[in-house]
């Protein structure tokens, strides 16, 4: 992004901090830009400040491409945003991401408009960064300049359409939890965007071919699986759901089977809460309970089924 800003378009990066009126003016003047924040939690907390409470809903609405221009009229001035095409790029660790999200962020669709790419392994780290390669930097700038000149409407070849339709029908038929559906519905659109990027990378063409679409579907499928994993193991929407996932995670890391007493010790939840959670999971056919008699005090053995 910095290379784009320095060499191609000075206004492509939006400011890190702003007022509601100022960012409307910035987007109106440069509708194709990028918000870049190193930490998502910082960005989300900024949007929750009193003077920016209306900014997040506005960005959520603009992201989808409003059919009519967004207009803001002030006493002495006014702004009109047409054909906005901005991105928000950020990073976070899982704990900070989960702590910063709210139910409103999910229900409003704000968080679902992000393409969440989890990192499951830490790449090799170096104590110091090697000197930058000037030739590679120059080549990168040349490629970015070439990409920046591409304008027009993307078209799908018939083969690409067939690949996408077949993949969509297969995925759309699956039953997902309602709160996961919010994310997955957005990924269907993101799949097309990934295909656009891949085609530009491979051929600098506005015609999306079957190979680019096939790879885009494969990459989007990985994102769908990642969202399912985050939902199953990490995302929570209430205190009871958070406690339920504590119990399920305790079972998962112990080969899906634990005695009830061990679950209480591992999760540090009260017996009353554990009993309520186990009852809910049993009614949902997610666990089985087996009463084990032995020489010592009898125990309940809990097995996680899915």
PDB file of C-alpha atoms in Angstrom:
ATOM      1  CA  UNK A   1       0.000   0.000   0.000  1.00  0.00           C
ATOM      2  CA  UNK A   2       2.816   2.400   0.833  1.00  0.00           C
ATOM      3  CA  UNK A   3       4.419   1.738  -2.582  1.00  0.00           C
ATOM      4  CA  UNK A   4       1.083   2.476  -4.275  1.00  0.00           C
ATOM      5  CA  UNK A   5       0.731   5.675  -2.315  1.00  0.00           C
ATOM      6  CA  UNK A   6       4.270   6.882  -2.988  1.00  0.00           C
ATOM      7  CA  UNK A   7       4.485   5.926  -6.656  1.00  0.00           C
ATOM      8  CA  UNK A   8       0.951   5.851  -8.081  1.00  0.00           C
ATOM      9  CA  UNK A   9      -1.769   7.566  -6.052  1.00  0.00           C
ATOM     10  CA  UNK A  10      -1.102   9.803  -3.061  1.00  0.00           C
ATOM     11  CA  UNK A  11      -4.722   9.504  -1.887  1.00  0.00           C
ATOM     12  CA  UNK A  12      -5.102   5.718  -2.044  1.00  0.00           C
ATOM     13  CA  UNK A  13      -4.497   5.371   1.711  1.00  0.00           C
ATOM     14  CA  UNK A  14      -7.192   6.926   3.878  1.00  0.00           C
ATOM     15  CA  UNK A  15      -6.065   8.545   7.175  1.00  0.00           C
ATOM     16  CA  UNK A  16      -5.718   6.414  10.298  1.00  0.00           C
ATOM     17  CA  UNK A  17      -7.873   8.763  12.376  1.00  0.00           C
ATOM     18  CA  UNK A  18     -10.642  11.022  11.156  1.00  0.00           C
ATOM     19  CA  UNK A  19     -13.993  12.614  11.883  1.00  0.00           C
ATOM     20  CA  UNK A  20     -17.196  11.417  10.241  1.00  0.00           C
ATOM     21  CA  UNK A  21     -17.435  14.463   7.951  1.00  0.00           C
ATOM     22  CA  UNK A  22     -13.761  14.299   6.974  1.00  0.00           C
ATOM     23  CA  UNK A  23     -13.823  10.635   5.934  1.00  0.00           C
ATOM     24  CA  UNK A  24     -16.972  11.237   3.863  1.00  0.00           C
ATOM     25  CA  UNK A  25     -15.087  14.013   2.066  1.00  0.00           C
ATOM     26  CA  UNK A  26     -12.037  11.748   1.562  1.00  0.00           C
ATOM     27  CA  UNK A  27     -14.106   8.907   0.090  1.00  0.00           C
ATOM     28  CA  UNK A  28     -16.090  11.323  -2.090  1.00  0.00           C
ATOM     29  CA  UNK A  29     -12.835  12.681  -3.547  1.00  0.00           C
ATOM     30  CA  UNK A  30     -11.213   9.242  -3.867  1.00  0.00           C
ATOM     31  CA  UNK A  31     -13.844   6.435  -3.814  1.00  0.00           C
ATOM     32  CA  UNK A  32     -11.244   3.702  -4.492  1.00  0.00           C
ATOM     33  CA  UNK A  33      -8.986   3.637  -1.438  1.00  0.00           C
ATOM     34  CA  UNK A  34      -7.795   1.594   1.515  1.00  0.00           C
ATOM     35  CA  UNK A  35      -8.138   1.885   5.277  1.00  0.00           C
ATOM     36  CA  UNK A  36      -5.066   0.254   6.797  1.00  0.00           C
ATOM     37  CA  UNK A  37      -4.774  -0.472  10.510  1.00  0.00           C
ATOM     38  CA  UNK A  38      -2.175  -2.766  12.041  1.00  0.00           C
ATOM     39  CA  UNK A  39      -4.579  -3.907  14.778  1.00  0.00           C
ATOM     40  CA  UNK A  40      -8.275  -4.545  14.189  1.00  0.00           C
ATOM     41  CA  UNK A  41      -9.201  -3.963  17.822  1.00  0.00           C
ATOM     42  CA  UNK A  42      -7.832  -0.409  17.650  1.00  0.00           C
ATOM     43  CA  UNK A  43      -9.840   0.236  14.482  1.00  0.00           C
ATOM     44  CA  UNK A  44     -13.052  -1.164  15.954  1.00  0.00           C
ATOM     45  CA  UNK A  45     -12.655   0.784  19.187  1.00  0.00           C
ATOM     46  CA  UNK A  46     -12.184   3.974  17.166  1.00  0.00           C
ATOM     47  CA  UNK A  47     -15.461   3.327  15.302  1.00  0.00           C
ATOM     48  CA  UNK A  48     -17.228   2.970  18.668  1.00  0.00           C
ATOM     49  CA  UNK A  49     -16.333   6.499  19.755  1.00  0.00           C
ATOM     50  CA  UNK A  50     -19.328   8.810  20.073  1.00  0.00           C
ATOM     51  CA  UNK A  51     -18.344  11.075  17.177  1.00  0.00           C
ATOM     52  CA  UNK A  52     -17.940   8.066  14.827  1.00  0.00           C
ATOM     53  CA  UNK A  53     -20.994   5.989  15.753  1.00  0.00           C
ATOM     54  CA  UNK A  54     -22.635   6.651  12.380  1.00  0.00           C
ATOM     55  CA  UNK A  55     -19.445   5.909  10.389  1.00  0.00           C
ATOM     56  CA  UNK A  56     -19.472   2.129  10.733  1.00  0.00           C
ATOM     57  CA  UNK A  57     -23.085   1.745   9.439  1.00  0.00           C
ATOM     58  CA  UNK A  58     -22.235   4.112   6.577  1.00  0.00           C
ATOM     59  CA  UNK A  59     -19.154   2.094   5.568  1.00  0.00           C
ATOM     60  CA  UNK A  60     -21.136  -1.142   5.848  1.00  0.00           C
ATOM     61  CA  UNK A  61     -23.756   0.273   3.483  1.00  0.00           C
ATOM     62  CA  UNK A  62     -21.234   1.747   1.027  1.00  0.00           C
ATOM     63  CA  UNK A  63     -19.191  -1.459   0.857  1.00  0.00           C
ATOM     64  CA  UNK A  64     -21.932  -3.290  -1.045  1.00  0.00           C
ATOM     65  CA  UNK A  65     -22.110  -0.627  -3.726  1.00  0.00           C
ATOM     66  CA  UNK A  66     -25.119   1.603  -3.148  1.00  0.00           C
ATOM     67  CA  UNK A  67     -27.446   1.777  -6.207  1.00  0.00           C
ATOM     68  CA  UNK A  68     -27.781   5.536  -5.678  1.00  0.00           C
ATOM     69  CA  UNK A  69     -25.087   8.024  -4.601  1.00  0.00           C
ATOM     70  CA  UNK A  70     -24.560   8.578  -0.879  1.00  0.00           C
ATOM     71  CA  UNK A  71     -25.140  12.275  -0.170  1.00  0.00           C
ATOM     72  CA  UNK A  72     -24.319  14.309   2.906  1.00  0.00           C
ATOM     73  CA  UNK A  73     -25.643  17.864   3.082  1.00  0.00           C
ATOM     74  CA  UNK A  74     -24.228  20.306   5.621  1.00  0.00           C
ATOM     75  CA  UNK A  75     -25.125  23.916   6.309  1.00  0.00           C
ATOM     76  CA  UNK A  76     -22.330  25.323   4.149  1.00  0.00           C
ATOM     77  CA  UNK A  77     -21.136  22.295   2.225  1.00  0.00           C
ATOM     78  CA  UNK A  78     -22.158  18.901   0.883  1.00  0.00           C
ATOM     79  CA  UNK A  79     -20.610  15.659  -0.325  1.00  0.00           C
ATOM     80  CA  UNK A  80     -21.650  12.945  -2.752  1.00  0.00           C
ATOM     81  CA  UNK A  81     -20.071   9.455  -2.850  1.00  0.00           C
ATOM     82  CA  UNK A  82     -20.500   7.549  -6.097  1.00  0.00           C
ATOM     83  CA  UNK A  83     -19.237   4.048  -6.971  1.00  0.00           C
ATOM     84  CA  UNK A  84     -17.278   3.586  -3.754  1.00  0.00           C
ATOM     85  CA  UNK A  85     -14.803   0.689  -3.924  1.00  0.00           C
ATOM     86  CA  UNK A  86     -12.735   0.792  -0.757  1.00  0.00           C
ATOM     87  CA  UNK A  87     -11.096  -1.909   1.362  1.00  0.00           C
ATOM     88  CA  UNK A  88     -10.239  -2.219   5.036  1.00  0.00           C
ATOM     89  CA  UNK A  89      -7.048  -4.133   5.764  1.00  0.00           C
ATOM     90  CA  UNK A  90      -6.105  -5.104   9.280  1.00  0.00           C
ATOM     91  CA  UNK A  91      -4.609  -7.851  11.404  1.00  0.00           C
ATOM     92  CA  UNK A  92      -5.201  -9.186  14.887  1.00  0.00           C
ATOM     93  CA  UNK A  93      -4.495 -12.136  17.100  1.00  0.00           C
ATOM     94  CA  UNK A  94      -7.471 -14.359  17.839  1.00  0.00           C
ATOM     95  CA  UNK A  95      -7.935 -13.244  21.453  1.00  0.00           C
ATOM     96  CA  UNK A  96      -8.022  -9.562  20.547  1.00  0.00           C
ATOM     97  CA  UNK A  97     -10.345 -10.201  17.621  1.00  0.00           C
ATOM     98  CA  UNK A  98     -12.832 -12.105  19.779  1.00  0.00           C
ATOM     99  CA  UNK A  99     -12.671  -9.503  22.541  1.00  0.00           C
ATOM    100  CA  UNK A 100     -13.248  -6.611  20.142  1.00  0.00           C
ATOM    101  CA  UNK A 101     -16.236  -8.019  18.270  1.00  0.00           C
ATOM    102  CA  UNK A 102     -19.801  -7.372  19.406  1.00  0.00           C
ATOM    103  CA  UNK A 103     -23.086  -9.070  18.609  1.00  0.00           C
ATOM    104  CA  UNK A 104     -24.056  -5.907  16.729  1.00  0.00           C
ATOM    105  CA  UNK A 105     -20.942  -6.199  14.521  1.00  0.00           C
ATOM    106  CA  UNK A 106     -22.081  -9.672  13.477  1.00  0.00           C
ATOM    107  CA  UNK A 107     -25.816  -9.042  13.195  1.00  0.00           C
ATOM    108  CA  UNK A 108     -25.306  -5.811  11.217  1.00  0.00           C
ATOM    109  CA  UNK A 109     -23.033  -7.639   8.780  1.00  0.00           C
ATOM    110  CA  UNK A 110     -20.026  -5.380   9.453  1.00  0.00           C
ATOM    111  CA  UNK A 111     -17.695  -8.211  10.490  1.00  0.00           C
ATOM    112  CA  UNK A 112     -19.066 -10.547   7.803  1.00  0.00           C
ATOM    113  CA  UNK A 113     -17.870  -8.163   5.103  1.00  0.00           C
ATOM    114  CA  UNK A 114     -14.274  -8.932   6.081  1.00  0.00           C
ATOM    115  CA  UNK A 115     -12.408 -11.810   4.494  1.00  0.00           C
ATOM    116  CA  UNK A 116     -11.048 -13.439   7.648  1.00  0.00           C
ATOM    117  CA  UNK A 117      -7.856 -15.403   6.941  1.00  0.00           C
ATOM    118  CA  UNK A 118      -6.678 -17.211  10.097  1.00  0.00           C
ATOM    119  CA  UNK A 119      -3.055 -18.241  10.529  1.00  0.00           C
ATOM    120  CA  UNK A 120      -2.782 -21.636  12.211  1.00  0.00           C
ATOM    121  CA  UNK A 121       1.023 -21.796  12.286  1.00  0.00           C
ATOM    122  CA  UNK A 122       3.678 -19.189  12.997  1.00  0.00           C
ATOM    123  CA  UNK A 123       6.062 -18.815  10.083  1.00  0.00           C
ATOM    124  CA  UNK A 124       9.788 -18.844  10.675  1.00  0.00           C
ATOM    125  CA  UNK A 125      10.937 -15.668  12.357  1.00  0.00           C
ATOM    126  CA  UNK A 126      14.157 -13.754  11.898  1.00  0.00           C
ATOM    127  CA  UNK A 127      15.756 -11.585  14.542  1.00  0.00           C
ATOM    128  CA  UNK A 128      16.446  -8.975  11.890  1.00  0.00           C
ATOM    129  CA  UNK A 129      15.055  -8.156   8.489  1.00  0.00           C
ATOM    130  CA  UNK A 130      17.426  -8.489   5.511  1.00  0.00           C
ATOM    131  CA  UNK A 131      18.162  -5.351   3.437  1.00  0.00           C
ATOM    132  CA  UNK A 132      15.464  -4.580   0.894  1.00  0.00           C
ATOM    133  CA  UNK A 133      16.105  -5.759  -2.656  1.00  0.00           C
ATOM    134  CA  UNK A 134      16.007  -2.638  -4.847  1.00  0.00           C
ATOM    135  CA  UNK A 135      15.480  -4.614  -8.045  1.00  0.00           C
ATOM    136  CA  UNK A 136      12.502  -6.520  -6.593  1.00  0.00           C
ATOM    137  CA  UNK A 137      11.083  -3.276  -5.234  1.00  0.00           C
ATOM    138  CA  UNK A 138      11.399  -1.622  -8.632  1.00  0.00           C
ATOM    139  CA  UNK A 139       9.722  -4.601 -10.335  1.00  0.00           C
ATOM    140  CA  UNK A 140       6.907  -4.583  -7.794  1.00  0.00           C
ATOM    141  CA  UNK A 141       6.250  -0.899  -8.462  1.00  0.00           C
ATOM    142  CA  UNK A 142       6.172  -1.599 -12.206  1.00  0.00           C
ATOM    143  CA  UNK A 143       3.637  -4.414 -11.715  1.00  0.00           C
ATOM    144  CA  UNK A 144       1.465  -2.246  -9.465  1.00  0.00           C
ATOM    145  CA  UNK A 145       1.559   0.572 -12.004  1.00  0.00           C
ATOM    146  CA  UNK A 146       0.487  -1.858 -14.739  1.00  0.00           C
ATOM    147  CA  UNK A 147      -2.362  -3.228 -12.633  1.00  0.00           C
ATOM    148  CA  UNK A 148      -3.485   0.297 -11.745  1.00  0.00           C
ATOM    149  CA  UNK A 149      -4.049   1.112 -15.418  1.00  0.00           C
ATOM    150  CA  UNK A 150      -6.475  -1.793 -15.939  1.00  0.00           C
ATOM    151  CA  UNK A 151     -10.015  -0.484 -16.235  1.00  0.00           C
ATOM    152  CA  UNK A 152     -13.300  -1.978 -17.379  1.00  0.00           C
ATOM    153  CA  UNK A 153     -15.839  -4.656 -16.528  1.00  0.00           C
ATOM    154  CA  UNK A 154     -14.836  -8.240 -15.818  1.00  0.00           C
ATOM    155  CA  UNK A 155     -16.538 -11.002 -17.788  1.00  0.00           C
ATOM    156  CA  UNK A 156     -16.839 -14.692 -16.953  1.00  0.00           C
ATOM    157  CA  UNK A 157     -16.245 -17.296 -19.645  1.00  0.00           C
ATOM    158  CA  UNK A 158     -18.945 -19.971 -19.979  1.00  0.00           C
ATOM    159  CA  UNK A 159     -16.587 -22.536 -18.452  1.00  0.00           C
ATOM    160  CA  UNK A 160     -15.902 -20.260 -15.478  1.00  0.00           C
ATOM    161  CA  UNK A 161     -19.649 -19.749 -14.968  1.00  0.00           C
ATOM    162  CA  UNK A 162     -20.220 -23.509 -14.963  1.00  0.00           C
ATOM    163  CA  UNK A 163     -17.452 -24.096 -12.416  1.00  0.00           C
ATOM    164  CA  UNK A 164     -18.774 -21.381 -10.119  1.00  0.00           C
ATOM    165  CA  UNK A 165     -22.421 -22.504 -10.405  1.00  0.00           C
ATOM    166  CA  UNK A 166     -21.547 -26.136  -9.621  1.00  0.00           C
ATOM    167  CA  UNK A 167     -19.472 -25.114  -6.607  1.00  0.00           C
ATOM    168  CA  UNK A 168     -22.140 -22.689  -5.388  1.00  0.00           C
ATOM    169  CA  UNK A 169     -24.919 -25.294  -5.636  1.00  0.00           C
ATOM    170  CA  UNK A 170     -22.863 -27.785  -3.653  1.00  0.00           C
ATOM    171  CA  UNK A 171     -22.020 -25.316  -0.869  1.00  0.00           C
ATOM    172  CA  UNK A 172     -25.386 -23.527  -0.714  1.00  0.00           C
ATOM    173  CA  UNK A 173     -27.246 -26.813  -0.120  1.00  0.00           C
ATOM    174  CA  UNK A 174     -25.443 -27.422   3.166  1.00  0.00           C
ATOM    175  CA  UNK A 175     -27.073 -26.465   6.438  1.00  0.00           C
ATOM    176  CA  UNK A 176     -24.997 -23.930   8.330  1.00  0.00           C
ATOM    177  CA  UNK A 177     -25.752 -22.312  11.695  1.00  0.00           C
ATOM    178  CA  UNK A 178     -27.598 -19.054  11.047  1.00  0.00           C
ATOM    179  CA  UNK A 179     -24.793 -16.919  12.459  1.00  0.00           C
ATOM    180  CA  UNK A 180     -22.286 -18.661  10.182  1.00  0.00           C
ATOM    181  CA  UNK A 181     -24.529 -18.126   7.146  1.00  0.00           C
ATOM    182  CA  UNK A 182     -23.982 -14.351   7.502  1.00  0.00           C
ATOM    183  CA  UNK A 183     -20.282 -14.897   6.779  1.00  0.00           C
ATOM    184  CA  UNK A 184     -20.661 -17.603   4.135  1.00  0.00           C
ATOM    185  CA  UNK A 185     -23.151 -15.617   2.044  1.00  0.00           C
ATOM    186  CA  UNK A 186     -20.517 -12.880   1.770  1.00  0.00           C
ATOM    187  CA  UNK A 187     -17.852 -15.375   0.754  1.00  0.00           C
ATOM    188  CA  UNK A 188     -19.819 -16.281  -2.371  1.00  0.00           C
ATOM    189  CA  UNK A 189     -19.286 -12.696  -3.547  1.00  0.00           C
ATOM    190  CA  UNK A 190     -15.669 -12.683  -2.363  1.00  0.00           C
ATOM    191  CA  UNK A 191     -15.057 -15.799  -4.484  1.00  0.00           C
ATOM    192  CA  UNK A 192     -15.719 -13.760  -7.634  1.00  0.00           C
ATOM    193  CA  UNK A 193     -13.400 -11.018  -6.384  1.00  0.00           C
ATOM    194  CA  UNK A 194     -10.645 -13.580  -5.756  1.00  0.00           C
ATOM    195  CA  UNK A 195     -11.112 -14.869  -9.308  1.00  0.00           C
ATOM    196  CA  UNK A 196     -10.695 -11.308 -10.603  1.00  0.00           C
ATOM    197  CA  UNK A 197      -7.423 -10.870  -8.703  1.00  0.00           C
ATOM    198  CA  UNK A 198      -6.110 -14.251  -9.871  1.00  0.00           C
ATOM    199  CA  UNK A 199      -6.913 -13.492 -13.507  1.00  0.00           C
ATOM    200  CA  UNK A 200      -5.125 -10.148 -13.303  1.00  0.00           C
ATOM    201  CA  UNK A 201      -2.154 -11.940 -11.768  1.00  0.00           C
ATOM    202  CA  UNK A 202      -2.032 -14.618 -14.452  1.00  0.00           C
ATOM    203  CA  UNK A 203      -2.973 -12.746 -17.609  1.00  0.00           C
ATOM    204  CA  UNK A 204      -3.736  -9.056 -16.912  1.00  0.00           C
ATOM    205  CA  UNK A 205      -7.077  -9.790 -18.576  1.00  0.00           C
ATOM    206  CA  UNK A 206     -10.645  -8.776 -17.720  1.00  0.00           C
ATOM    207  CA  UNK A 207     -11.963 -12.160 -18.868  1.00  0.00           C
ATOM    208  CA  UNK A 208     -12.086 -14.673 -15.996  1.00  0.00           C
ATOM    209  CA  UNK A 209     -11.124 -18.146 -17.224  1.00  0.00           C
ATOM    210  CA  UNK A 210     -11.932 -21.569 -15.812  1.00  0.00           C
ATOM    211  CA  UNK A 211      -8.513 -21.995 -14.153  1.00  0.00           C
ATOM    212  CA  UNK A 212      -8.790 -18.747 -12.206  1.00  0.00           C
ATOM    213  CA  UNK A 213     -12.354 -19.555 -11.160  1.00  0.00           C
ATOM    214  CA  UNK A 214     -11.434 -23.092 -10.118  1.00  0.00           C
ATOM    215  CA  UNK A 215      -8.626 -21.780  -7.931  1.00  0.00           C
ATOM    216  CA  UNK A 216     -10.884 -19.053  -6.518  1.00  0.00           C
ATOM    217  CA  UNK A 217     -13.500 -21.646  -5.512  1.00  0.00           C
ATOM    218  CA  UNK A 218     -10.802 -23.757  -3.869  1.00  0.00           C
ATOM    219  CA  UNK A 219      -9.444 -20.786  -1.906  1.00  0.00           C
ATOM    220  CA  UNK A 220     -12.941 -19.684  -0.889  1.00  0.00           C
ATOM    221  CA  UNK A 221     -13.748 -23.202   0.278  1.00  0.00           C
ATOM    222  CA  UNK A 222     -10.722 -22.966   2.575  1.00  0.00           C
ATOM    223  CA  UNK A 223     -12.094 -19.672   3.955  1.00  0.00           C
ATOM    224  CA  UNK A 224     -15.502 -21.281   4.560  1.00  0.00           C
ATOM    225  CA  UNK A 225     -13.869 -24.160   6.445  1.00  0.00           C
ATOM    226  CA  UNK A 226     -11.861 -21.637   8.480  1.00  0.00           C
ATOM    227  CA  UNK A 227     -15.005 -19.701   9.438  1.00  0.00           C
ATOM    228  CA  UNK A 228     -16.711 -22.949  10.477  1.00  0.00           C
ATOM    229  CA  UNK A 229     -13.720 -23.822  12.635  1.00  0.00           C
ATOM    230  CA  UNK A 230     -13.690 -20.372  14.257  1.00  0.00           C
ATOM    231  CA  UNK A 231     -17.431 -20.594  14.908  1.00  0.00           C
ATOM    232  CA  UNK A 232     -17.286 -24.123  16.308  1.00  0.00           C
ATOM    233  CA  UNK A 233     -14.300 -23.508  18.562  1.00  0.00           C
ATOM    234  CA  UNK A 234     -13.986 -19.776  19.254  1.00  0.00           C
ATOM    235  CA  UNK A 235     -16.833 -17.422  18.246  1.00  0.00           C
ATOM    236  CA  UNK A 236     -19.407 -16.864  20.968  1.00  0.00           C
ATOM    237  CA  UNK A 237     -22.538 -14.726  21.062  1.00  0.00           C
ATOM    238  CA  UNK A 238     -23.625 -15.063  24.686  1.00  0.00           C
ATOM    239  CA  UNK A 239     -22.175 -16.037  28.062  1.00  0.00           C
ATOM    240  CA  UNK A 240     -23.881 -19.456  27.928  1.00  0.00           C
ATOM    241  CA  UNK A 241     -22.486 -20.120  24.451  1.00  0.00           C
ATOM    242  CA  UNK A 242     -19.019 -19.076  25.614  1.00  0.00           C
ATOM    243  CA  UNK A 243     -19.237 -21.515  28.544  1.00  0.00           C
ATOM    244  CA  UNK A 244     -20.578 -24.263  26.272  1.00  0.00           C
ATOM    245  CA  UNK A 245     -17.596 -23.903  23.976  1.00  0.00           C
ATOM    246  CA  UNK A 246     -15.271 -24.116  26.955  1.00  0.00           C
ATOM    247  CA  UNK A 247     -16.781 -27.518  27.738  1.00  0.00           C
ATOM    248  CA  UNK A 248     -16.612 -28.717  24.123  1.00  0.00           C
ATOM    249  CA  UNK A 249     -13.025 -27.554  23.730  1.00  0.00           C
ATOM    250  CA  UNK A 250     -12.066 -29.343  26.950  1.00  0.00           C
ATOM    251  CA  UNK A 251     -13.517 -32.539  25.461  1.00  0.00           C
ATOM    252  CA  UNK A 252     -11.814 -32.014  22.080  1.00  0.00           C
ATOM    253  CA  UNK A 253      -8.320 -31.698  23.532  1.00  0.00           C
ATOM    254  CA  UNK A 254      -8.872 -34.899  25.498  1.00  0.00           C
ATOM    255  CA  UNK A 255      -9.824 -37.137  22.573  1.00  0.00           C
ATOM    256  CA  UNK A 256     -13.515 -36.121  22.857  1.00  0.00           C
ATOM    257  CA  UNK A 257     -13.969 -37.873  26.181  1.00  0.00           C
ATOM    258  CA  UNK A 258     -13.758 -36.777  29.824  1.00  0.00           C
ATOM    259  CA  UNK A 259     -15.316 -37.559  33.159  1.00  0.00           C
ATOM    260  CA  UNK A 260     -17.717 -34.885  34.362  1.00  0.00           C
ATOM    261  CA  UNK A 261     -15.482 -34.129  37.378  1.00  0.00           C
ATOM    262  CA  UNK A 262     -12.538 -33.490  35.044  1.00  0.00           C
ATOM    263  CA  UNK A 263     -14.658 -31.114  32.938  1.00  0.00           C
ATOM    264  CA  UNK A 264     -15.507 -29.119  36.069  1.00  0.00           C
ATOM    265  CA  UNK A 265     -11.839 -28.946  37.084  1.00  0.00           C
ATOM    266  CA  UNK A 266     -10.661 -28.024  33.576  1.00  0.00           C
ATOM    267  CA  UNK A 267     -13.243 -25.325  32.829  1.00  0.00           C
ATOM    268  CA  UNK A 268     -13.600 -24.026  36.402  1.00  0.00           C
ATOM    269  CA  UNK A 269     -17.335 -23.694  35.866  1.00  0.00           C
ATOM    270  CA  UNK A 270     -19.846 -24.421  38.600  1.00  0.00           C
ATOM    271  CA  UNK A 271     -21.604 -27.781  38.837  1.00  0.00           C
ATOM    272  CA  UNK A 272     -24.934 -26.062  38.144  1.00  0.00           C
ATOM    273  CA  UNK A 273     -23.630 -24.472  34.914  1.00  0.00           C
ATOM    274  CA  UNK A 274     -21.965 -27.721  33.799  1.00  0.00           C
ATOM    275  CA  UNK A 275     -25.195 -29.658  34.376  1.00  0.00           C
ATOM    276  CA  UNK A 276     -27.172 -27.139  32.297  1.00  0.00           C
ATOM    277  CA  UNK A 277     -24.603 -27.269  29.478  1.00  0.00           C
ATOM    278  CA  UNK A 278     -24.455 -31.071  29.430  1.00  0.00           C
ATOM    279  CA  UNK A 279     -28.260 -31.256  29.377  1.00  0.00           C
ATOM    280  CA  UNK A 280     -28.379 -28.901  26.372  1.00  0.00           C
ATOM    281  CA  UNK A 281     -25.659 -30.827  24.522  1.00  0.00           C
ATOM    282  CA  UNK A 282     -27.347 -34.161  25.245  1.00  0.00           C
ATOM    283  CA  UNK A 283     -30.709 -32.901  23.979  1.00  0.00           C
ATOM    284  CA  UNK A 284     -28.959 -31.700  20.828  1.00  0.00           C
ATOM    285  CA  UNK A 285     -27.382 -35.158  20.423  1.00  0.00           C
ATOM    286  CA  UNK A 286     -23.893 -33.653  20.607  1.00  0.00           C
ATOM    287  CA  UNK A 287     -22.744 -35.786  23.546  1.00  0.00           C
ATOM    288  CA  UNK A 288     -23.475 -39.084  25.248  1.00  0.00           C
ATOM    289  CA  UNK A 289     -23.349 -39.721  29.001  1.00  0.00           C
ATOM    290  CA  UNK A 290     -22.354 -43.058  30.482  1.00  0.00           C
ATOM    291  CA  UNK A 291     -22.593 -43.891  34.170  1.00  0.00           C
ATOM    292  CA  UNK A 292     -19.388 -45.726  35.117  1.00  0.00           C
ATOM    293  CA  UNK A 293     -19.453 -47.852  38.255  1.00  0.00           C
ATOM    294  CA  UNK A 294     -16.216 -48.914  39.876  1.00  0.00           C
ATOM    295  CA  UNK A 295     -14.509 -49.562  43.165  1.00  0.00           C
ATOM    296  CA  UNK A 296     -14.426 -45.842  43.855  1.00  0.00           C
ATOM    297  CA  UNK A 297     -17.246 -43.308  43.566  1.00  0.00           C
ATOM    298  CA  UNK A 298     -19.282 -43.784  40.338  1.00  0.00           C
ATOM    299  CA  UNK A 299     -18.593 -41.213  37.599  1.00  0.00           C
ATOM    300  CA  UNK A 300     -20.300 -39.814  34.525  1.00  0.00           C
ATOM    301  CA  UNK A 301     -18.219 -40.313  31.364  1.00  0.00           C
ATOM    302  CA  UNK A 302     -18.984 -37.641  28.760  1.00  0.00           C
ATOM    303  CA  UNK A 303     -18.262 -38.305  25.063  1.00  0.00           C
ATOM    304  CA  UNK A 304     -18.413 -35.574  22.417  1.00  0.00           C
ATOM    305  CA  UNK A 305     -20.035 -36.861  19.222  1.00  0.00           C
ATOM    306  CA  UNK A 306     -19.497 -33.936  16.839  1.00  0.00           C
TER     307      UNK A 306
END
